[in-house]
Amino acid sequence: MKNTALTHIHEQLGAKMVPFAGYNMPVSYEGVNAEHETVRKGVGVFDVSHMGEFLITGPKALDLIQKVCSNDVSKIVDGQAQYNCLPNETGGIVDDLIVYKLKDEEYLLVVNASNIDKDWAWITKHNTMGAEMRNLSDDYSLLAIQGPKAIEAMQSLTSEDLSAIKFYHFKVADFAGIEHVIISATGYTGSGGFEIYCKNSEVEQVWNKVMEAGKNFGIKPIGLAARDTLRLEMGFCLYGNDINDSTSPLEAGLGWITKFTKDFINSENLKKQKEEGVKRKLIGFELNERGIPRHDYEIVDKDGKNIGIVTSGTMAPSLNKGIGLGYVTTEHSAPGTEIYIQIRNKPVAATVVKTPFYKG
């Protein structure tokens, strides 16, 4: 089990630690609902240093990224980030990721912790054009400072105007006494804030200064459990649950990051799938009565016939109702459609809704 550079701090704070993607990670400190509320109304900080970082550089960097990614990376400018996915050759998704354009011929790819080795092998296999690749995952840490008070609480730590960093943009600047960190507005909670990428040797100083600067704003450390409820209220996909090697980006509602203006791995087949239409779709749903939908629960129609499966579900702390994501047959995917979730062999009525669930 790997530790992050801050594991000892989480243990000192009394965090409940669990194995996650090969790392010893804090799942909660004071409880998921309290931590969720802290991020929705104030400011919280997550250690997400288990995420992977690949640096792709050189004259062939863009060619490689365009080949392995579904979105059109040529459209982003220096200081801009882009949500993306790595399609596989059989119609599914190797991983979802964020591509940061540092400058011409220099890109940072941030991938899911559980897929670091898989993604590295996949991109390396397709690097027939000779782009330069470096896996920085073991050397870098990542903090997500999230919530409506994040900018105000952290402004004293940097000379950069945090309020000027637009969503899915970033700056390389000073932060918490460290030069040249990436300050990025690519949050996964839907409540604003930003992420800090720095070296492992620097992160403890950054953490301590973040906690100090946020003290008057009620900052608290937040675990992975609240990260999951926050992202689910936004309807954001989680790799391994809502998308995987057998889900197509078009089925998953990720057509907006699947650009057929260029060739990429399996683009021909995905284009054909778009033209013919998909047979199932990822939907959001809300329960109409009490209950908690869970991963892998069956979804049925009014006659009890199986029409799909729940991929993510929870009792949404901000909404106080059961919500979830799941795949259903296309004819049952329109918002307003009544479906049923099999919870302990009892069909519980639910309604298909447009995401995000949490409107802020």
mmCIF file of C-alpha atoms in Angstrom:
data_model
loop_
_atom_site.group_PDB
_atom_site.id
_atom_site.type_symbol
_atom_site.label_atom_id
_atom_site.label_comp_id
_atom_site.label_asym_id
_atom_site.label_seq_id
_atom_site.Cartn_x
_atom_site.Cartn_y
_atom_site.Cartn_z
ATOM 1 C CA MET A 1 0.000 0.000 0.000
ATOM 2 C CA LYS A 2 1.460 3.382 -1.023
ATOM 3 C CA ASN A 3 1.190 6.458 1.186
ATOM 4 C CA THR A 4 0.877 10.046 0.035
ATOM 5 C CA ALA A 5 3.327 12.620 1.432
ATOM 6 C CA LEU A 6 0.529 13.671 3.851
ATOM 7 C CA THR A 7 -0.592 10.256 5.169
ATOM 8 C CA HIS A 8 0.999 10.917 8.575
ATOM 9 C CA ILE A 9 -0.983 14.178 8.869
ATOM 10 C CA HIS A 10 -4.282 12.456 8.055
ATOM 11 C CA GLU A 11 -3.528 9.838 10.712
ATOM 12 C CA GLN A 12 -2.690 12.556 13.268
ATOM 13 C CA LEU A 13 -6.038 14.214 12.453
ATOM 14 C CA GLY A 14 -7.824 10.941 13.238
ATOM 15 C CA ALA A 15 -8.961 10.249 9.680
ATOM 16 C CA LYS A 16 -10.526 6.902 8.915
ATOM 17 C CA MET A 17 -8.014 5.434 6.444
ATOM 18 C CA VAL A 18 -8.916 2.907 3.739
ATOM 19 C CA PRO A 19 -7.082 1.243 0.836
ATOM 20 C CA PHE A 20 -8.016 2.996 -2.417
ATOM 21 C CA ALA A 21 -6.345 2.455 -5.819
ATOM 22 C CA GLY A 22 -3.279 1.025 -4.108
ATOM 23 C CA TYR A 23 -2.990 3.966 -1.700
ATOM 24 C CA ASN A 24 -3.714 4.397 1.997
ATOM 25 C CA MET A 25 -6.291 7.231 1.767
ATOM 26 C CA PRO A 26 -8.502 9.235 4.173
ATOM 27 C CA VAL A 27 -12.146 8.294 3.539
ATOM 28 C CA SER A 28 -13.564 10.590 6.266
ATOM 29 C CA TYR A 29 -12.602 12.694 9.288
ATOM 30 C CA GLU A 30 -15.827 13.716 11.022
ATOM 31 C CA GLY A 31 -18.379 12.032 8.765
ATOM 32 C CA VAL A 32 -19.482 12.293 5.158
ATOM 33 C CA ASN A 33 -22.515 14.579 5.665
ATOM 34 C CA ALA A 34 -20.638 17.170 7.738
ATOM 35 C CA GLU A 35 -17.721 17.183 5.297
ATOM 36 C CA HIS A 36 -20.056 17.434 2.294
ATOM 37 C CA GLU A 37 -21.771 20.439 3.912
ATOM 38 C CA THR A 38 -18.405 22.108 4.599
ATOM 39 C CA VAL A 39 -17.566 22.053 0.873
ATOM 40 C CA ARG A 40 -21.030 23.118 -0.299
ATOM 41 C CA LYS A 41 -21.191 26.112 2.100
ATOM 42 C CA GLY A 42 -17.609 26.962 3.054
ATOM 43 C CA VAL A 43 -14.220 25.541 2.153
ATOM 44 C CA GLY A 44 -12.586 22.130 2.488
ATOM 45 C CA VAL A 45 -9.315 20.580 1.371
ATOM 46 C CA PHE A 46 -8.827 17.093 -0.117
ATOM 47 C CA ASP A 47 -5.539 15.250 -0.483
ATOM 48 C CA VAL A 48 -5.896 13.654 -3.919
ATOM 49 C CA SER A 49 -2.181 13.008 -4.441
ATOM 50 C CA HIS A 50 -2.964 9.453 -5.567
ATOM 51 C CA MET A 51 -3.926 10.821 -9.010
ATOM 52 C CA GLY A 52 -1.443 10.242 -11.847
ATOM 53 C CA GLU A 53 0.470 12.862 -13.838
ATOM 54 C CA PHE A 54 2.132 12.257 -17.213
ATOM 55 C CA LEU A 55 4.231 14.914 -18.975
ATOM 56 C CA ILE A 56 4.120 14.634 -22.784
ATOM 57 C CA THR A 57 6.581 16.901 -24.599
ATOM 58 C CA GLY A 58 8.387 17.528 -27.864
ATOM 59 C CA PRO A 59 7.383 18.188 -31.480
ATOM 60 C CA LYS A 60 5.233 15.020 -31.589
ATOM 61 C CA ALA A 61 3.419 15.602 -28.257
ATOM 62 C CA LEU A 62 0.211 16.942 -29.809
ATOM 63 C CA ASP A 63 0.148 14.178 -32.462
ATOM 64 C CA LEU A 64 0.236 11.497 -29.762
ATOM 65 C CA ILE A 65 -2.408 13.168 -27.583
ATOM 66 C CA GLN A 66 -4.717 13.701 -30.559
ATOM 67 C CA LYS A 67 -4.389 10.010 -31.454
ATOM 68 C CA VAL A 68 -5.211 8.636 -27.980
ATOM 69 C CA CYS A 69 -7.765 11.268 -26.838
ATOM 70 C CA SER A 70 -11.357 11.682 -28.028
ATOM 71 C CA ASN A 71 -11.520 15.472 -27.609
ATOM 72 C CA ASP A 72 -9.761 17.947 -29.917
ATOM 73 C CA VAL A 73 -6.716 19.081 -27.934
ATOM 74 C CA SER A 74 -5.588 21.408 -30.757
ATOM 75 C CA LYS A 75 -8.384 23.768 -29.661
ATOM 76 C CA ILE A 76 -6.908 24.607 -26.238
ATOM 77 C CA VAL A 77 -4.440 27.435 -25.597
ATOM 78 C CA ASP A 78 -1.594 27.794 -23.078
ATOM 79 C CA GLY A 79 -3.053 27.868 -19.569
ATOM 80 C CA GLN A 80 -6.202 25.979 -20.569
ATOM 81 C CA ALA A 81 -7.320 22.488 -19.531
ATOM 82 C CA GLN A 82 -9.691 20.086 -21.277
ATOM 83 C CA TYR A 83 -11.765 17.131 -20.082
ATOM 84 C CA ASN A 84 -11.084 14.099 -22.203
ATOM 85 C CA CYS A 85 -11.207 10.332 -22.493
ATOM 86 C CA LEU A 86 -8.971 7.602 -23.880
ATOM 87 C CA PRO A 87 -11.135 5.388 -26.115
ATOM 88 C CA ASN A 88 -10.110 1.744 -26.441
ATOM 89 C CA GLU A 89 -10.234 -0.308 -29.650
ATOM 90 C CA THR A 90 -13.455 -2.142 -28.737
ATOM 91 C CA GLY A 91 -15.837 0.772 -28.110
ATOM 92 C CA GLY A 92 -15.140 1.344 -24.412
ATOM 93 C CA ILE A 93 -13.039 3.784 -22.387
ATOM 94 C CA VAL A 94 -9.513 3.158 -21.060
ATOM 95 C CA ASP A 95 -9.851 6.152 -18.695
ATOM 96 C CA ASP A 96 -11.125 9.697 -18.411
ATOM 97 C CA LEU A 97 -8.559 12.408 -17.802
ATOM 98 C CA ILE A 98 -7.758 16.115 -17.909
ATOM 99 C CA VAL A 99 -5.239 17.497 -20.416
ATOM 100 C CA TYR A 100 -3.405 20.694 -19.413
ATOM 101 C CA LYS A 101 -1.592 22.703 -22.098
ATOM 102 C CA LEU A 102 1.481 24.142 -20.356
ATOM 103 C CA LYS A 103 2.836 25.596 -23.618
ATOM 104 C CA ASP A 104 3.402 24.505 -27.207
ATOM 105 C CA GLU A 105 4.862 20.986 -27.245
ATOM 106 C CA GLU A 106 4.290 20.550 -23.494
ATOM 107 C CA TYR A 107 1.182 18.922 -22.001
ATOM 108 C CA LEU A 108 0.306 17.472 -18.603
ATOM 109 C CA LEU A 109 -2.163 14.559 -18.531
ATOM 110 C CA VAL A 110 -3.859 13.909 -15.179
ATOM 111 C CA VAL A 111 -5.298 10.398 -14.931
ATOM 112 C CA ASN A 112 -7.189 8.331 -12.371
ATOM 113 C CA ALA A 113 -5.158 6.720 -9.602
ATOM 114 C CA SER A 114 -6.439 3.197 -10.248
ATOM 115 C CA ASN A 115 -5.453 3.447 -13.936
ATOM 116 C CA ILE A 116 -1.929 4.925 -13.785
ATOM 117 C CA ASP A 117 -0.101 1.792 -14.958
ATOM 118 C CA LYS A 118 -2.826 0.849 -17.447
ATOM 119 C CA ASP A 119 -2.920 4.346 -18.994
ATOM 120 C CA TRP A 120 0.874 4.623 -19.152
ATOM 121 C CA ALA A 121 1.099 1.277 -20.968
ATOM 122 C CA TRP A 122 -1.757 2.242 -23.324
ATOM 123 C CA ILE A 123 -0.298 5.634 -24.312
ATOM 124 C CA THR A 124 3.224 4.169 -24.606
ATOM 125 C CA LYS A 125 1.913 1.428 -26.922
ATOM 126 C CA HIS A 126 0.436 4.063 -29.247
ATOM 127 C CA ASN A 127 3.455 6.383 -29.134
ATOM 128 C CA THR A 128 4.697 5.302 -32.575
ATOM 129 C CA MET A 129 5.568 8.916 -33.471
ATOM 130 C CA GLY A 130 8.209 9.336 -30.761
ATOM 131 C CA ALA A 131 6.723 11.893 -28.377
ATOM 132 C CA GLU A 132 8.698 12.322 -25.144
ATOM 133 C CA MET A 133 6.885 10.873 -22.125
ATOM 134 C CA ARG A 134 7.607 11.174 -18.400
ATOM 135 C CA ASN A 135 5.558 9.587 -15.625
ATOM 136 C CA LEU A 136 5.632 12.107 -12.752
ATOM 137 C CA SER A 137 2.950 10.353 -10.669
ATOM 138 C CA ASP A 138 5.225 9.311 -7.781
ATOM 139 C CA ASP A 139 6.877 12.749 -7.500
ATOM 140 C CA TYR A 140 3.892 15.088 -7.385
ATOM 141 C CA SER A 141 1.126 15.819 -4.900
ATOM 142 C CA LEU A 142 -2.308 17.290 -5.522
ATOM 143 C CA LEU A 143 -4.572 19.199 -3.149
ATOM 144 C CA ALA A 144 -8.148 20.133 -4.071
ATOM 145 C CA ILE A 145 -9.318 23.236 -2.185
ATOM 146 C CA GLN A 146 -13.047 23.333 -2.825
ATOM 147 C CA GLY A 147 -16.049 25.433 -1.822
ATOM 148 C CA PRO A 148 -17.557 28.901 -2.301
ATOM 149 C CA LYS A 149 -15.120 30.448 0.216
ATOM 150 C CA ALA A 150 -11.999 28.905 -1.373
ATOM 151 C CA ILE A 151 -10.872 31.970 -3.334
ATOM 152 C CA GLU A 152 -11.327 34.417 -0.465
ATOM 153 C CA ALA A 153 -9.682 32.047 2.027
ATOM 154 C CA MET A 154 -6.618 31.349 -0.144
ATOM 155 C CA GLN A 155 -5.982 34.722 -1.817
ATOM 156 C CA SER A 156 -3.394 35.728 0.813
ATOM 157 C CA LEU A 157 -1.202 32.752 -0.215
ATOM 158 C CA THR A 158 -0.487 33.898 -3.781
ATOM 159 C CA SER A 159 0.283 36.987 -5.869
ATOM 160 C CA GLU A 160 -2.018 35.603 -8.590
ATOM 161 C CA ASP A 161 -5.601 36.926 -8.671
ATOM 162 C CA LEU A 162 -7.463 33.668 -7.943
ATOM 163 C CA SER A 163 -10.840 35.097 -8.965
ATOM 164 C CA ALA A 164 -9.443 35.717 -12.480
ATOM 165 C CA ILE A 165 -8.698 32.008 -13.124
ATOM 166 C CA LYS A 166 -11.634 30.851 -15.228
ATOM 167 C CA PHE A 167 -13.140 27.354 -15.027
ATOM 168 C CA TYR A 168 -10.909 24.817 -16.788
ATOM 169 C CA HIS A 169 -7.989 27.249 -16.856
ATOM 170 C CA PHE A 170 -4.842 27.346 -14.734
ATOM 171 C CA LYS A 171 -1.803 29.440 -13.818
ATOM 172 C CA VAL A 172 1.741 28.432 -12.938
ATOM 173 C CA ALA A 173 2.446 30.763 -10.033
ATOM 174 C CA ASP A 174 3.634 31.151 -6.443
ATOM 175 C CA PHE A 175 1.464 29.626 -3.721
ATOM 176 C CA ALA A 176 2.032 29.150 0.027
ATOM 177 C CA GLY A 177 5.669 30.206 -0.255
ATOM 178 C CA ILE A 178 6.456 27.797 -3.099
ATOM 179 C CA GLU A 179 7.337 29.076 -6.575
ATOM 180 C CA HIS A 180 5.959 27.458 -9.740
ATOM 181 C CA VAL A 181 2.977 25.442 -8.591
ATOM 182 C CA ILE A 182 -0.005 24.790 -10.870
ATOM 183 C CA ILE A 183 -3.159 26.524 -9.594
ATOM 184 C CA SER A 184 -6.014 25.005 -11.570
ATOM 185 C CA ALA A 185 -9.787 25.645 -11.619
ATOM 186 C CA THR A 186 -10.827 22.117 -12.639
ATOM 187 C CA GLY A 187 -12.826 21.020 -9.594
ATOM 188 C CA TYR A 188 -14.858 17.835 -9.184
ATOM 189 C CA THR A 189 -17.387 19.099 -6.598
ATOM 190 C CA GLY A 190 -19.492 21.751 -8.335
ATOM 191 C CA SER A 191 -18.872 24.266 -5.536
ATOM 192 C CA GLY A 192 -15.942 26.223 -6.965
ATOM 193 C CA GLY A 193 -12.354 26.328 -5.813
ATOM 194 C CA PHE A 194 -9.168 25.016 -7.348
ATOM 195 C CA GLU A 195 -6.405 22.412 -7.262
ATOM 196 C CA ILE A 196 -2.744 22.794 -6.357
ATOM 197 C CA TYR A 197 -0.089 20.613 -8.035
ATOM 198 C CA CYS A 198 3.284 20.668 -6.293
ATOM 199 C CA LYS A 199 6.213 18.369 -5.530
ATOM 200 C CA ASN A 200 5.925 15.816 -2.725
ATOM 201 C CA SER A 201 8.694 17.643 -0.865
ATOM 202 C CA GLU A 202 6.620 20.867 -0.903
ATOM 203 C CA VAL A 203 3.131 19.619 -0.097
ATOM 204 C CA GLU A 204 3.382 19.552 3.690
ATOM 205 C CA GLN A 205 4.293 23.257 3.732
ATOM 206 C CA VAL A 206 1.403 23.959 1.326
ATOM 207 C CA TRP A 207 -1.056 21.933 3.450
ATOM 208 C CA ASN A 208 -0.059 23.715 6.672
ATOM 209 C CA LYS A 209 -0.336 27.189 5.113
ATOM 210 C CA VAL A 210 -3.681 26.304 3.494
ATOM 211 C CA MET A 211 -5.078 25.166 6.859
ATOM 212 C CA GLU A 212 -3.731 28.309 8.542
ATOM 213 C CA ALA A 213 -5.069 30.706 5.867
ATOM 214 C CA GLY A 214 -8.458 28.966 5.908
ATOM 215 C CA LYS A 215 -8.851 28.895 9.694
ATOM 216 C CA ASN A 216 -11.057 32.012 9.855
ATOM 217 C CA PHE A 217 -13.192 30.585 7.048
ATOM 218 C CA GLY A 218 -13.858 27.274 8.816
ATOM 219 C CA ILE A 219 -11.651 25.165 6.537
ATOM 220 C CA LYS A 220 -11.630 21.437 7.243
ATOM 221 C CA PRO A 221 -9.931 18.384 5.761
ATOM 222 C CA ILE A 222 -12.320 16.347 3.591
ATOM 223 C CA GLY A 223 -12.167 12.624 2.772
ATOM 224 C CA LEU A 224 -12.934 10.557 -0.303
ATOM 225 C CA ALA A 225 -16.467 9.652 0.846
ATOM 226 C CA ALA A 226 -17.629 13.287 0.603
ATOM 227 C CA ARG A 227 -15.735 13.682 -2.674
ATOM 228 C CA ASP A 228 -17.965 10.925 -4.031
ATOM 229 C CA THR A 229 -21.278 12.402 -2.794
ATOM 230 C CA LEU A 230 -20.266 15.861 -4.075
ATOM 231 C CA ARG A 231 -19.363 14.601 -7.564
ATOM 232 C CA LEU A 232 -22.484 12.448 -7.735
ATOM 233 C CA GLU A 233 -24.760 15.422 -6.951
ATOM 234 C CA MET A 234 -23.187 17.042 -10.032
ATOM 235 C CA GLY A 235 -23.731 13.937 -12.176
ATOM 236 C CA PHE A 236 -19.983 13.643 -12.866
ATOM 237 C CA CYS A 237 -18.800 10.211 -14.044
ATOM 238 C CA LEU A 238 -16.529 8.081 -11.863
ATOM 239 C CA TYR A 239 -14.255 5.680 -13.722
ATOM 240 C CA GLY A 240 -14.887 2.097 -12.666
ATOM 241 C CA ASN A 241 -18.516 2.886 -11.796
ATOM 242 C CA ASP A 242 -20.179 4.949 -14.534
ATOM 243 C CA ILE A 243 -17.609 4.479 -17.286
ATOM 244 C CA ASN A 244 -15.230 1.593 -17.937
ATOM 245 C CA ASP A 245 -13.652 -0.578 -20.639
ATOM 246 C CA SER A 246 -17.076 -1.624 -21.949
ATOM 247 C CA THR A 247 -19.007 1.691 -21.868
ATOM 248 C CA SER A 248 -18.875 3.873 -24.956
ATOM 249 C CA PRO A 249 -18.397 7.631 -24.489
ATOM 250 C CA LEU A 250 -21.606 8.155 -26.486
ATOM 251 C CA GLU A 251 -23.612 5.869 -24.177
ATOM 252 C CA ALA A 252 -22.122 7.724 -21.190
ATOM 253 C CA GLY A 253 -23.322 11.130 -22.423
ATOM 254 C CA LEU A 254 -19.760 12.129 -23.320
ATOM 255 C CA GLY A 255 -20.495 12.928 -26.960
ATOM 256 C CA TRP A 256 -19.457 16.518 -26.152
ATOM 257 C CA ILE A 257 -15.846 15.342 -25.643
ATOM 258 C CA THR A 258 -15.902 12.999 -28.663
ATOM 259 C CA LYS A 259 -14.874 15.104 -31.682
ATOM 260 C CA PHE A 260 -14.998 13.552 -35.129
ATOM 261 C CA THR A 261 -13.105 16.487 -36.671
ATOM 262 C CA LYS A 262 -9.934 14.350 -36.344
ATOM 263 C CA ASP A 263 -8.905 10.700 -36.332
ATOM 264 C CA PHE A 264 -8.369 9.006 -32.993
ATOM 265 C CA ILE A 265 -8.367 5.418 -31.725
ATOM 266 C CA ASN A 266 -11.656 3.717 -32.737
ATOM 267 C CA SER A 267 -13.098 6.991 -34.086
ATOM 268 C CA GLU A 268 -14.576 5.267 -37.151
ATOM 269 C CA ASN A 269 -16.624 2.824 -35.068
ATOM 270 C CA LEU A 270 -17.722 5.513 -32.623
ATOM 271 C CA LYS A 271 -18.793 7.742 -35.525
ATOM 272 C CA LYS A 272 -20.869 4.860 -36.875
ATOM 273 C CA GLN A 273 -22.395 4.357 -33.414
ATOM 274 C CA LYS A 274 -23.331 8.049 -33.306
ATOM 275 C CA GLU A 275 -25.027 7.835 -36.705
ATOM 276 C CA GLU A 276 -26.936 4.657 -35.852
ATOM 277 C CA GLY A 277 -27.807 5.721 -32.290
ATOM 278 C CA VAL A 278 -26.961 3.970 -29.021
ATOM 279 C CA LYS A 279 -29.087 1.200 -27.496
ATOM 280 C CA ARG A 280 -28.530 2.306 -23.889
ATOM 281 C CA LYS A 281 -27.779 5.587 -22.167
ATOM 282 C CA LEU A 282 -26.381 6.774 -18.852
ATOM 283 C CA ILE A 283 -29.147 8.629 -16.995
ATOM 284 C CA GLY A 284 -29.585 10.452 -13.725
ATOM 285 C CA PHE A 285 -32.533 9.504 -11.534
ATOM 286 C CA GLU A 286 -34.131 10.598 -8.248
ATOM 287 C CA LEU A 287 -36.085 8.250 -6.005
ATOM 288 C CA ASN A 288 -39.722 9.233 -5.442
ATOM 289 C CA GLU A 289 -39.764 7.638 -1.970
ATOM 290 C CA ARG A 290 -37.262 6.826 0.770
ATOM 291 C CA GLY A 291 -34.408 4.524 -0.105
ATOM 292 C CA ILE A 292 -30.761 4.476 -1.132
ATOM 293 C CA PRO A 293 -29.832 3.192 -4.593
ATOM 294 C CA ARG A 294 -26.477 1.414 -4.759
ATOM 295 C CA HIS A 295 -23.966 0.370 -7.416
ATOM 296 C CA ASP A 296 -25.156 -2.728 -9.333
ATOM 297 C CA TYR A 297 -28.823 -2.542 -8.205
ATOM 298 C CA GLU A 298 -31.191 -3.599 -10.983
ATOM 299 C CA ILE A 299 -33.370 -1.024 -12.797
ATOM 300 C CA VAL A 300 -36.776 -2.307 -13.989
ATOM 301 C CA ASP A 301 -39.850 -0.933 -15.745
ATOM 302 C CA LYS A 302 -43.400 -0.879 -14.323
ATOM 303 C CA ASP A 303 -43.873 -4.538 -15.312
ATOM 304 C CA GLY A 304 -40.729 -5.615 -13.450
ATOM 305 C CA LYS A 305 -38.746 -6.193 -16.650
ATOM 306 C CA ASN A 306 -35.001 -5.462 -16.420
ATOM 307 C CA ILE A 307 -34.086 -2.316 -18.346
ATOM 308 C CA GLY A 308 -30.706 -1.486 -16.822
ATOM 309 C CA ILE A 309 -28.355 -1.183 -13.861
ATOM 310 C CA VAL A 310 -27.353 1.431 -11.275
ATOM 311 C CA THR A 311 -23.713 2.518 -11.603
ATOM 312 C CA SER A 312 -23.545 5.075 -8.747
ATOM 313 C CA GLY A 313 -26.050 5.891 -6.014
ATOM 314 C CA THR A 314 -26.306 7.638 -2.663
ATOM 315 C CA MET A 315 -28.505 9.588 -0.288
ATOM 316 C CA ALA A 316 -27.658 13.098 -1.506
ATOM 317 C CA PRO A 317 -26.741 15.212 1.541
ATOM 318 C CA SER A 318 -27.655 18.541 -0.160
ATOM 319 C CA LEU A 319 -31.017 17.262 -1.427
ATOM 320 C CA ASN A 320 -31.972 14.742 1.280
ATOM 321 C CA LYS A 321 -33.147 12.214 -1.276
ATOM 322 C CA GLY A 322 -31.824 9.110 -3.015
ATOM 323 C CA ILE A 323 -30.128 9.852 -6.344
ATOM 324 C CA GLY A 324 -28.124 7.821 -8.791
ATOM 325 C CA LEU A 325 -26.672 7.268 -12.228
ATOM 326 C CA GLY A 326 -27.317 4.174 -14.279
ATOM 327 C CA TYR A 327 -27.559 2.718 -17.770
ATOM 328 C CA VAL A 328 -31.029 2.074 -19.175
ATOM 329 C CA THR A 329 -32.368 1.166 -22.600
ATOM 330 C CA THR A 330 -32.655 4.279 -24.772
ATOM 331 C CA GLU A 331 -36.465 4.225 -24.801
ATOM 332 C CA HIS A 332 -36.453 4.660 -20.997
ATOM 333 C CA SER A 333 -33.842 7.450 -20.948
ATOM 334 C CA ALA A 334 -35.919 10.612 -21.461
ATOM 335 C CA PRO A 335 -36.203 12.989 -18.474
ATOM 336 C CA GLY A 336 -39.559 12.477 -16.737
ATOM 337 C CA THR A 337 -39.659 8.712 -17.441
ATOM 338 C CA GLU A 338 -40.738 6.618 -14.453
ATOM 339 C CA ILE A 339 -38.421 3.715 -13.627
ATOM 340 C CA TYR A 340 -37.989 1.441 -10.607
ATOM 341 C CA ILE A 341 -34.874 0.553 -8.629
ATOM 342 C CA GLN A 342 -34.797 -2.906 -7.051
ATOM 343 C CA ILE A 343 -33.788 -2.183 -3.451
ATOM 344 C CA ARG A 344 -33.685 -5.406 -1.399
ATOM 345 C CA ASN A 345 -36.086 -7.099 -3.866
ATOM 346 C CA LYS A 346 -38.605 -4.247 -3.626
ATOM 347 C CA PRO A 347 -39.158 -2.002 -6.674
ATOM 348 C CA VAL A 348 -38.786 1.631 -5.535
ATOM 349 C CA ALA A 349 -40.218 4.261 -7.919
ATOM 350 C CA ALA A 350 -37.786 6.785 -9.400
ATOM 351 C CA THR A 351 -37.856 9.449 -12.100
ATOM 352 C CA VAL A 352 -35.253 10.077 -14.803
ATOM 353 C CA VAL A 353 -33.929 13.644 -14.391
ATOM 354 C CA LYS A 354 -31.410 15.892 -16.109
ATOM 355 C CA THR A 355 -28.144 16.309 -14.248
ATOM 356 C CA PRO A 356 -26.736 18.059 -12.296
ATOM 357 C CA PHE A 357 -28.986 17.018 -9.413
ATOM 358 C CA TYR A 358 -27.567 19.843 -7.282
ATOM 359 C CA LYS A 359 -28.292 23.204 -8.885
ATOM 360 C CA GLY A 360 -26.357 25.312 -6.342
#
